[in-house]
Every structure is written in structure tokens, then in C-alpha cells.
Amino acid sequence: MIESWRWYGEFDTISLQEVAQTGARGIVTALHEIPYGEIWPQAAIETRKAQVEAAGFDWVVVESLPIHERIKRGEGDLTQLFANYRQSMVNLAAAGVHTICYNFMPLLDWTRTDLNAPVAGGATCLRFEAVKMAAFEIHMLKRAGAEADYSQDVCRRAAVWYQQADDSRREALLASIMAGMPGAFDRYDVAGLREALQAYAGIDRTVLRANYNRFLQEVGPTADDLGMRLCVHQDDPPRDILGLPRIVSSGEDLDWVLNAYDSPSNGVTLCAGSLGANPINDVPAIAARVAERIHFVHLRNVRKDPDGAFEEATHLDDDTDMVALIRVILAEEARRRAEGRLDHNIPFRPDHGHHMLSDLGRDLIPGYPLIGRLRGLAELRGVIRALSS
């Protein structure tokens, strides 16, 4: 397994020199400064690659080459947007970067209600609080029908939270929900989010799947021709939110994705945390089910509450059996080696992490601290070494 590290380029206050001290060998990054839908220029890609390599790393995965919202909505003439996406793929391949992680989540990427939830020992973590999300949807956003998406108990507690929260707490909740869009150019206030959601009116699970299928048919042949690997990230959280459908949340969803464009180039970013946030998902079993098409892995763990809340745990603790999951990945690597494949090693990164120690005083991207991820990488490295022995 290739030890990798997500780095946000000029948006990241963690330097590549600091990342080098973690022992990671690969960098996972993107051109976050380029607006969604525009072509990634060859020169910009080469500049980023040279920057990564000068620090002693390989650029192993693009995370992400974003999909424009109009493609997700199937809105209007999409010819130029698809052409731009394909050209960015061509430019990346020319630079020797062949793995692209992306997602098909409508409007928002990962969603949390708390960016600094306390954990034992004084550290903090990312948390999705069902009660706060319900309070936001029902009382702040005033989304019609939102009550039906939550239990009566959660709705009751959400009303209490909203009544007791002052403006600063409500603003902090909105900011937390918006924070899961690193590198994006849109940030919404409540009125703006309400307006943005209107663009998705009438788009249900069936329509969103059809739009996703069109994307795969448009870019899949280019990936085949270039020898590229497209790998979809699961929804985070793996449930409908804000009235928007989520269609990459389970093993059955991944089966649909892989069958929609049945090619080795169409694969999966196996995210243990995203899948693990849904109690019905057996993450090691899902990994075994799609193992042949796993191109990239995010390893993190979550602790779930009965009401639908969850928070980031340390990497080896709580609800997902990380040892069992890594065993599945190592077995797939062994299978690929036995086939004689040169690309048998699968890149992974320690995903998210607790903000702890000196990171608590740094201006860091939420969920992406230095020390918390270093701890996770060290723990995962130990599991991998032991299972490989």
C-alpha cells in the first residue's frame, strides 16, 4: 500500500517539508484554484507536479477533478463541460498522473455540523450532529418536508436547540455545514443555499443516477484510451440531506456505478469513514465486494450514535474493523501481483484526524491536521506491517 497524504497546495498551511517528516511517499492533491468546469492547463499541472517531486514525493492521485453542478443536474447543453473534463484528463495523463478521485454529491461535499467537537484528552474532531442538522433544515433553512427525514425525537430536540441558540451559534452551524467545500468558489448564506437548492427541484434519485450515468459514458472511453483510473468517493454522510438524493452510499450503489460503465477504468475510492457512518454498511465486506475496482483508499474511523449522529474517531478505534479492512486491501494487492501487474500497489491516505497538541493553535483545514493524521498514519502503518509480515 502506498502511504499518501492529502495536500491542498497554496491553500494548505502544512508545508511539504512537514509532510515529508510523516514518512508518506505519495501526495494527493489538485488544482483547487481553478473554477469547476474549466480546463486544467498543462502548464499548471506540470508546475504542481514539479513542486511535489522537488519535495521528494510522487503525485499519486488527483483529489479531486470536480464535476460541475450543471452536469449533476443534467442542465442545458453540456457539450463544452464534458469536453473540458476530458481535456483535463488528457493533460493529467500527459504529465503522468493517472488516478482521479471525484464525487457525485449534489451541491455540497462532506457535511458536518461541528468542526471542533471535543474528544477525550482535550483534542477536537469533526462531528455530524443529527439534532443540529435537523435544526438547520427545519428551522433555519425552513425546507418543506424536512421533518419527515428525522425521527420525532430528533425533531423535538432540534426545536429546543434552535430556541436556545443565539445568532452566533446559528452562524457557526451554517459555517460548519459550508466548510466541507475546500477549494470551491461558492459559499452560501441561508438565503443563497435555499436558492441553490431550487436548482435541484425535481431531481430525485432516478434522475441523478441518469445524469451520473451520462457522465460515465462521456468520460469513460477517454479514461480507457489514456489508461486512467476514475474512482468515485462515497457520499459523506451516506444519506440524503437538504432534500438532495445521495446515490453512492452503499455496496448496492457501488454495484450500480461499476456496472453502469463496466471497465477497469471505472472504479472506487473506498472511503472507510463515509461508508462507516451508515450502520447498515459492513465496510470490510463492501471492500471485498468491489476489491478488483478499488483504485484508492481513504482510511478513517467513526463512532456512531443511535439517532444518526457520528463523529471522527481515532483510526483504529470504534465502529469499523480497520484490521479486517486492511487485510482485504492487502489480499487484493497480492492478487494483482500474482497477475503480474506493475500497478499492484494501492495508494491510501489517513483521512481526517483529531486536532490535537500544537495543531490546536494552527490555522488548518478542518479535518486535515498534521499531528492527528500523522498519528493515524503511524497506526495504520503498524497494522500494514504486521499483516504483511
PDB file of C-alpha atoms in Angstrom, residues 174-383:
ATOM      1  CA  LEU A 174     -24.034  27.416   8.914  1.00  0.00           C
ATOM      2  CA  ALA A 175     -20.273  27.944   8.655  1.00  0.00           C
ATOM      3  CA  SER A 176     -19.621  24.333   9.684  1.00  0.00           C
ATOM      4  CA  ILE A 177     -22.022  22.974   7.074  1.00  0.00           C
ATOM      5  CA  MET A 178     -20.375  25.143   4.400  1.00  0.00           C
ATOM      6  CA  ALA A 179     -16.842  24.128   5.422  1.00  0.00           C
ATOM      7  CA  GLY A 180     -16.929  20.832   3.547  1.00  0.00           C
ATOM      8  CA  MET A 181     -16.189  22.556   0.264  1.00  0.00           C
ATOM      9  CA  PRO A 182     -12.388  23.071   0.223  1.00  0.00           C
ATOM     10  CA  GLY A 183     -11.253  24.832  -2.919  1.00  0.00           C
ATOM     11  CA  ALA A 184     -14.818  25.532  -4.037  1.00  0.00           C
ATOM     12  CA  PHE A 185     -15.763  29.033  -5.045  1.00  0.00           C
ATOM     13  CA  ASP A 186     -19.315  29.072  -3.703  1.00  0.00           C
ATOM     14  CA  ARG A 187     -20.199  29.710  -0.074  1.00  0.00           C
ATOM     15  CA  TYR A 188     -23.846  30.182   0.789  1.00  0.00           C
ATOM     16  CA  ASP A 189     -25.766  32.070   3.403  1.00  0.00           C
ATOM     17  CA  VAL A 190     -29.186  30.647   4.278  1.00  0.00           C
ATOM     18  CA  ALA A 191     -30.972  32.558   1.519  1.00  0.00           C
ATOM     19  CA  GLY A 192     -28.298  31.633  -1.019  1.00  0.00           C
ATOM     20  CA  LEU A 193     -28.436  27.962  -0.079  1.00  0.00           C
ATOM     21  CA  ARG A 194     -32.218  27.990  -0.346  1.00  0.00           C
ATOM     22  CA  GLU A 195     -31.908  29.442  -3.849  1.00  0.00           C
ATOM     23  CA  ALA A 196     -29.199  26.940  -4.849  1.00  0.00           C
ATOM     24  CA  LEU A 197     -31.395  24.067  -3.724  1.00  0.00           C
ATOM     25  CA  GLN A 198     -34.152  25.275  -6.039  1.00  0.00           C
ATOM     26  CA  ALA A 199     -31.927  24.364  -8.977  1.00  0.00           C
ATOM     27  CA  TYR A 200     -32.282  20.725  -7.867  1.00  0.00           C
ATOM     28  CA  ALA A 201     -36.074  20.797  -7.672  1.00  0.00           C
ATOM     29  CA  GLY A 202     -37.458  17.668  -9.313  1.00  0.00           C
ATOM     30  CA  ILE A 203     -34.140  15.832  -9.301  1.00  0.00           C
ATOM     31  CA  ASP A 204     -34.689  12.603  -7.431  1.00  0.00           C
ATOM     32  CA  ARG A 205     -32.527   9.504  -7.116  1.00  0.00           C
ATOM     33  CA  THR A 206     -33.548   8.181 -10.546  1.00  0.00           C
ATOM     34  CA  VAL A 207     -32.775  11.445 -12.328  1.00  0.00           C
ATOM     35  CA  LEU A 208     -29.455  11.901 -10.525  1.00  0.00           C
ATOM     36  CA  ARG A 209     -28.456   8.358 -11.456  1.00  0.00           C
ATOM     37  CA  ALA A 210     -29.289   9.060 -15.091  1.00  0.00           C
ATOM     38  CA  ASN A 211     -27.115  12.173 -15.013  1.00  0.00           C
ATOM     39  CA  TYR A 212     -24.292  10.233 -13.387  1.00  0.00           C
ATOM     40  CA  ASN A 213     -24.603   7.502 -15.990  1.00  0.00           C
ATOM     41  CA  ARG A 214     -24.286  10.128 -18.719  1.00  0.00           C
ATOM     42  CA  PHE A 215     -21.093  11.425 -17.109  1.00  0.00           C
ATOM     43  CA  LEU A 216     -19.600   7.926 -17.067  1.00  0.00           C
ATOM     44  CA  GLN A 217     -20.486   7.330 -20.723  1.00  0.00           C
ATOM     45  CA  GLU A 218     -18.981  10.696 -21.692  1.00  0.00           C
ATOM     46  CA  VAL A 219     -15.636  10.354 -19.902  1.00  0.00           C
ATOM     47  CA  GLY A 220     -15.216   6.588 -19.521  1.00  0.00           C
ATOM     48  CA  PRO A 221     -13.919   5.935 -23.068  1.00  0.00           C
ATOM     49  CA  THR A 222     -11.322   8.688 -22.620  1.00  0.00           C
ATOM     50  CA  ALA A 223     -10.164   7.069 -19.387  1.00  0.00           C
ATOM     51  CA  ASP A 224      -9.862   3.747 -21.234  1.00  0.00           C
ATOM     52  CA  ASP A 225      -7.827   5.312 -24.023  1.00  0.00           C
ATOM     53  CA  LEU A 226      -5.497   7.094 -21.602  1.00  0.00           C
ATOM     54  CA  GLY A 227      -5.072   4.195 -19.195  1.00  0.00           C
ATOM     55  CA  MET A 228      -6.539   6.323 -16.416  1.00  0.00           C
ATOM     56  CA  ARG A 229      -8.362   5.222 -13.291  1.00  0.00           C
ATOM     57  CA  LEU A 230     -11.502   7.092 -12.254  1.00  0.00           C
ATOM     58  CA  CYS A 231     -12.505   6.346  -8.664  1.00  0.00           C
ATOM     59  CA  VAL A 232     -15.699   7.638  -7.123  1.00  0.00           C
ATOM     60  CA  HIS A 233     -15.760   8.709  -3.485  1.00  0.00           C
ATOM     61  CA  GLN A 234     -18.777   7.713  -1.417  1.00  0.00           C
ATOM     62  CA  ASP A 235     -21.323  10.213  -0.119  1.00  0.00           C
ATOM     63  CA  ASP A 236     -20.476  11.847   3.192  1.00  0.00           C
ATOM     64  CA  PRO A 237     -22.680  11.425   5.127  1.00  0.00           C
ATOM     65  CA  PRO A 238     -24.116   8.378   3.321  1.00  0.00           C
ATOM     66  CA  ARG A 239     -27.709   9.588   3.472  1.00  0.00           C
ATOM     67  CA  ASP A 240     -29.930  12.169   1.797  1.00  0.00           C
ATOM     68  CA  ILE A 241     -29.504  15.660   3.240  1.00  0.00           C
ATOM     69  CA  LEU A 242     -31.087  19.018   2.443  1.00  0.00           C
ATOM     70  CA  GLY A 243     -33.660  17.159   0.389  1.00  0.00           C
ATOM     71  CA  LEU A 244     -30.941  16.122  -2.082  1.00  0.00           C
ATOM     72  CA  PRO A 245     -30.570  12.492  -3.133  1.00  0.00           C
ATOM     73  CA  ARG A 246     -27.328  10.658  -2.405  1.00  0.00           C
ATOM     74  CA  ILE A 247     -26.620   7.772  -4.780  1.00  0.00           C
ATOM     75  CA  VAL A 248     -23.153   6.490  -3.759  1.00  0.00           C
ATOM     76  CA  SER A 249     -23.799   5.422  -0.182  1.00  0.00           C
ATOM     77  CA  SER A 250     -23.823   1.618  -0.039  1.00  0.00           C
ATOM     78  CA  GLY A 251     -22.492  -1.580  -1.562  1.00  0.00           C
ATOM     79  CA  GLU A 252     -25.548  -1.745  -3.820  1.00  0.00           C
ATOM     80  CA  ASP A 253     -24.864   1.798  -5.026  1.00  0.00           C
ATOM     81  CA  LEU A 254     -21.276   0.874  -5.841  1.00  0.00           C
ATOM     82  CA  ASP A 255     -22.502  -2.168  -7.777  1.00  0.00           C
ATOM     83  CA  TRP A 256     -24.645   0.170  -9.861  1.00  0.00           C
ATOM     84  CA  VAL A 257     -21.724   2.549 -10.512  1.00  0.00           C
ATOM     85  CA  LEU A 258     -19.379  -0.217 -11.623  1.00  0.00           C
ATOM     86  CA  ASN A 259     -21.985  -1.831 -13.861  1.00  0.00           C
ATOM     87  CA  ALA A 260     -23.051   1.480 -15.419  1.00  0.00           C
ATOM     88  CA  TYR A 261     -19.706   1.659 -17.208  1.00  0.00           C
ATOM     89  CA  ASP A 262     -18.189  -1.801 -16.914  1.00  0.00           C
ATOM     90  CA  SER A 263     -14.493  -1.138 -17.390  1.00  0.00           C
ATOM     91  CA  PRO A 264     -11.393  -1.397 -15.198  1.00  0.00           C
ATOM     92  CA  SER A 265     -11.011   2.367 -15.605  1.00  0.00           C
ATOM     93  CA  ASN A 266     -14.280   2.936 -13.711  1.00  0.00           C
ATOM     94  CA  GLY A 267     -13.509   2.250 -10.094  1.00  0.00           C
ATOM     95  CA  VAL A 268     -13.828   3.223  -6.467  1.00  0.00           C
ATOM     96  CA  THR A 269     -12.166   5.360  -3.846  1.00  0.00           C
ATOM     97  CA  LEU A 270     -13.004   3.141  -0.893  1.00  0.00           C
ATOM     98  CA  CYS A 271     -13.712   5.578   1.961  1.00  0.00           C
ATOM     99  CA  ALA A 272     -13.989   3.695   5.239  1.00  0.00           C
ATOM    100  CA  GLY A 273     -15.363   6.709   7.085  1.00  0.00           C
ATOM    101  CA  SER A 274     -18.063   7.659   4.602  1.00  0.00           C
ATOM    102  CA  LEU A 275     -19.373   4.117   4.318  1.00  0.00           C
ATOM    103  CA  GLY A 276     -18.864   3.520   8.025  1.00  0.00           C
ATOM    104  CA  ALA A 277     -21.177   6.383   9.000  1.00  0.00           C
ATOM    105  CA  ASN A 278     -24.167   4.262   7.951  1.00  0.00           C
ATOM    106  CA  PRO A 279     -24.782   1.403  10.425  1.00  0.00           C
ATOM    107  CA  ILE A 280     -26.069  -0.908   7.682  1.00  0.00           C
ATOM    108  CA  ASN A 281     -22.725  -0.820   5.848  1.00  0.00           C
ATOM    109  CA  ASP A 282     -20.228  -3.585   6.607  1.00  0.00           C
ATOM    110  CA  VAL A 283     -17.131  -1.782   5.333  1.00  0.00           C
ATOM    111  CA  PRO A 284     -14.713  -4.750   5.048  1.00  0.00           C
ATOM    112  CA  ALA A 285     -17.428  -6.774   3.282  1.00  0.00           C
ATOM    113  CA  ILE A 286     -18.110  -3.946   0.826  1.00  0.00           C
ATOM    114  CA  ALA A 287     -14.381  -3.614   0.190  1.00  0.00           C
ATOM    115  CA  ALA A 288     -14.150  -7.330  -0.603  1.00  0.00           C
ATOM    116  CA  ARG A 289     -17.165  -6.998  -2.891  1.00  0.00           C
ATOM    117  CA  VAL A 290     -15.583  -4.265  -5.052  1.00  0.00           C
ATOM    118  CA  ALA A 291     -11.909  -5.094  -4.437  1.00  0.00           C
ATOM    119  CA  GLU A 292     -10.948  -5.540  -8.087  1.00  0.00           C
ATOM    120  CA  ARG A 293     -12.024  -1.974  -8.835  1.00  0.00           C
ATOM    121  CA  ILE A 294     -10.541  -0.210  -5.816  1.00  0.00           C
ATOM    122  CA  HIS A 295      -8.035   2.347  -7.106  1.00  0.00           C
ATOM    123  CA  PHE A 296      -7.575   4.454  -3.967  1.00  0.00           C
ATOM    124  CA  VAL A 297      -8.398   4.117  -0.252  1.00  0.00           C
ATOM    125  CA  HIS A 298      -9.310   6.590   2.498  1.00  0.00           C
ATOM    126  CA  LEU A 299      -8.768   5.072   5.927  1.00  0.00           C
ATOM    127  CA  ARG A 300     -10.575   6.663   8.857  1.00  0.00           C
ATOM    128  CA  ASN A 301     -12.982   5.544  11.534  1.00  0.00           C
ATOM    129  CA  VAL A 302     -16.204   6.884  13.012  1.00  0.00           C
ATOM    130  CA  ARG A 303     -18.229   6.483  16.178  1.00  0.00           C
ATOM    131  CA  LYS A 304     -21.980   6.444  15.585  1.00  0.00           C
ATOM    132  CA  ASP A 305     -24.886   7.379  17.844  1.00  0.00           C
ATOM    133  CA  PRO A 306     -28.341   5.761  17.598  1.00  0.00           C
ATOM    134  CA  ASP A 307     -30.007   8.997  16.423  1.00  0.00           C
ATOM    135  CA  GLY A 308     -27.872   9.239  13.258  1.00  0.00           C
ATOM    136  CA  ALA A 309     -25.079  11.397  14.642  1.00  0.00           C
ATOM    137  CA  PHE A 310     -21.459  10.376  14.150  1.00  0.00           C
ATOM    138  CA  GLU A 311     -18.001  11.754  14.761  1.00  0.00           C
ATOM    139  CA  GLU A 312     -14.456  11.073  13.670  1.00  0.00           C
ATOM    140  CA  ALA A 313     -12.729   8.526  15.885  1.00  0.00           C
ATOM    141  CA  THR A 314      -9.072   7.621  16.036  1.00  0.00           C
ATOM    142  CA  HIS A 315      -8.123   5.465  13.094  1.00  0.00           C
ATOM    143  CA  LEU A 316      -8.076   2.060  14.793  1.00  0.00           C
ATOM    144  CA  ASP A 317     -10.929   2.594  17.238  1.00  0.00           C
ATOM    145  CA  ASP A 318     -14.710   2.367  17.186  1.00  0.00           C
ATOM    146  CA  ASP A 319     -17.097   1.066  14.560  1.00  0.00           C
ATOM    147  CA  THR A 320     -15.073  -0.171  11.571  1.00  0.00           C
ATOM    148  CA  ASP A 321     -12.717  -3.127  11.938  1.00  0.00           C
ATOM    149  CA  MET A 322      -9.711  -1.450  10.360  1.00  0.00           C
ATOM    150  CA  VAL A 323      -7.525  -4.526  10.622  1.00  0.00           C
ATOM    151  CA  ALA A 324     -10.079  -6.573   8.687  1.00  0.00           C
ATOM    152  CA  LEU A 325     -10.385  -3.825   6.078  1.00  0.00           C
ATOM    153  CA  ILE A 326      -6.633  -3.541   5.549  1.00  0.00           C
ATOM    154  CA  ARG A 327      -6.457  -7.314   5.252  1.00  0.00           C
ATOM    155  CA  VAL A 328      -8.892  -7.095   2.315  1.00  0.00           C
ATOM    156  CA  ILE A 329      -6.783  -4.424   0.600  1.00  0.00           C
ATOM    157  CA  LEU A 330      -3.558  -6.374   1.062  1.00  0.00           C
ATOM    158  CA  ALA A 331      -5.206  -9.512  -0.333  1.00  0.00           C
ATOM    159  CA  GLU A 332      -6.268  -7.564  -3.426  1.00  0.00           C
ATOM    160  CA  GLU A 333      -2.735  -6.259  -3.867  1.00  0.00           C
ATOM    161  CA  ALA A 334      -1.440  -9.832  -3.663  1.00  0.00           C
ATOM    162  CA  ARG A 335      -3.938 -10.911  -6.308  1.00  0.00           C
ATOM    163  CA  ARG A 336      -2.755  -8.141  -8.622  1.00  0.00           C
ATOM    164  CA  ARG A 337       0.890  -9.055  -8.069  1.00  0.00           C
ATOM    165  CA  ALA A 338       0.102 -12.665  -8.939  1.00  0.00           C
ATOM    166  CA  GLU A 339      -1.335 -11.420 -12.240  1.00  0.00           C
ATOM    167  CA  GLY A 340       1.950  -9.697 -12.959  1.00  0.00           C
ATOM    168  CA  ARG A 341       0.525  -6.184 -12.749  1.00  0.00           C
ATOM    169  CA  LEU A 342       3.040  -3.402 -12.213  1.00  0.00           C
ATOM    170  CA  ASP A 343       0.346  -1.215 -10.629  1.00  0.00           C
ATOM    171  CA  HIS A 344      -0.484  -3.669  -7.873  1.00  0.00           C
ATOM    172  CA  ASN A 345       0.181  -1.232  -5.003  1.00  0.00           C
ATOM    173  CA  ILE A 346      -2.915   0.741  -3.996  1.00  0.00           C
ATOM    174  CA  PRO A 347      -2.429   4.277  -2.673  1.00  0.00           C
ATOM    175  CA  PHE A 348      -4.118   5.122   0.620  1.00  0.00           C
ATOM    176  CA  ARG A 349      -4.143   8.097   2.910  1.00  0.00           C
ATOM    177  CA  PRO A 350      -5.041   8.587   6.567  1.00  0.00           C
ATOM    178  CA  ASP A 351      -8.260  10.521   6.200  1.00  0.00           C
ATOM    179  CA  HIS A 352      -9.213  13.297   8.594  1.00  0.00           C
ATOM    180  CA  GLY A 353      -7.813  13.168  12.097  1.00  0.00           C
ATOM    181  CA  HIS A 354      -8.192  14.735  15.503  1.00  0.00           C
ATOM    182  CA  HIS A 355      -6.893  18.259  16.017  1.00  0.00           C
ATOM    183  CA  MET A 356      -4.515  17.815  18.919  1.00  0.00           C
ATOM    184  CA  LEU A 357      -1.386  19.126  20.665  1.00  0.00           C
ATOM    185  CA  SER A 358       0.232  22.028  18.779  1.00  0.00           C
ATOM    186  CA  ASP A 359      -2.267  21.695  15.917  1.00  0.00           C
ATOM    187  CA  LEU A 360      -4.883  23.239  18.212  1.00  0.00           C
ATOM    188  CA  GLY A 361      -3.236  26.610  17.753  1.00  0.00           C
ATOM    189  CA  ARG A 362      -2.772  26.421  13.977  1.00  0.00           C
ATOM    190  CA  ASP A 363      -4.977  27.655  11.160  1.00  0.00           C
ATOM    191  CA  LEU A 364      -5.651  24.328   9.471  1.00  0.00           C
ATOM    192  CA  ILE A 365      -8.223  22.988   7.036  1.00  0.00           C
ATOM    193  CA  PRO A 366     -10.961  21.335   9.136  1.00  0.00           C
ATOM    194  CA  GLY A 367     -10.330  17.608   9.451  1.00  0.00           C
ATOM    195  CA  TYR A 368      -6.842  17.829   7.973  1.00  0.00           C
ATOM    196  CA  PRO A 369      -4.409  18.446  10.848  1.00  0.00           C
ATOM    197  CA  LEU A 370      -0.773  17.444  10.779  1.00  0.00           C
ATOM    198  CA  ILE A 371      -0.414  15.582  14.078  1.00  0.00           C
ATOM    199  CA  GLY A 372      -3.790  13.812  14.079  1.00  0.00           C
ATOM    200  CA  ARG A 373      -3.169  12.418  10.604  1.00  0.00           C
ATOM    201  CA  LEU A 374       0.433  11.557  11.499  1.00  0.00           C
ATOM    202  CA  ARG A 375      -0.895   9.540  14.433  1.00  0.00           C
ATOM    203  CA  GLY A 376      -3.343   7.797  12.110  1.00  0.00           C
ATOM    204  CA  LEU A 377      -0.663   7.065   9.512  1.00  0.00           C
ATOM    205  CA  ALA A 378       1.630   5.603  12.158  1.00  0.00           C
ATOM    206  CA  GLU A 379      -1.123   3.354  13.487  1.00  0.00           C
ATOM    207  CA  LEU A 380      -2.129   2.208  10.005  1.00  0.00           C
ATOM    208  CA  ARG A 381       1.495   1.638   9.054  1.00  0.00           C
ATOM    209  CA  GLY A 382       1.846  -0.685  12.029  1.00  0.00           C
ATOM    210  CA  VAL A 383      -1.222  -2.713  11.017  1.00  0.00           C
TER     211      VAL A 383
END
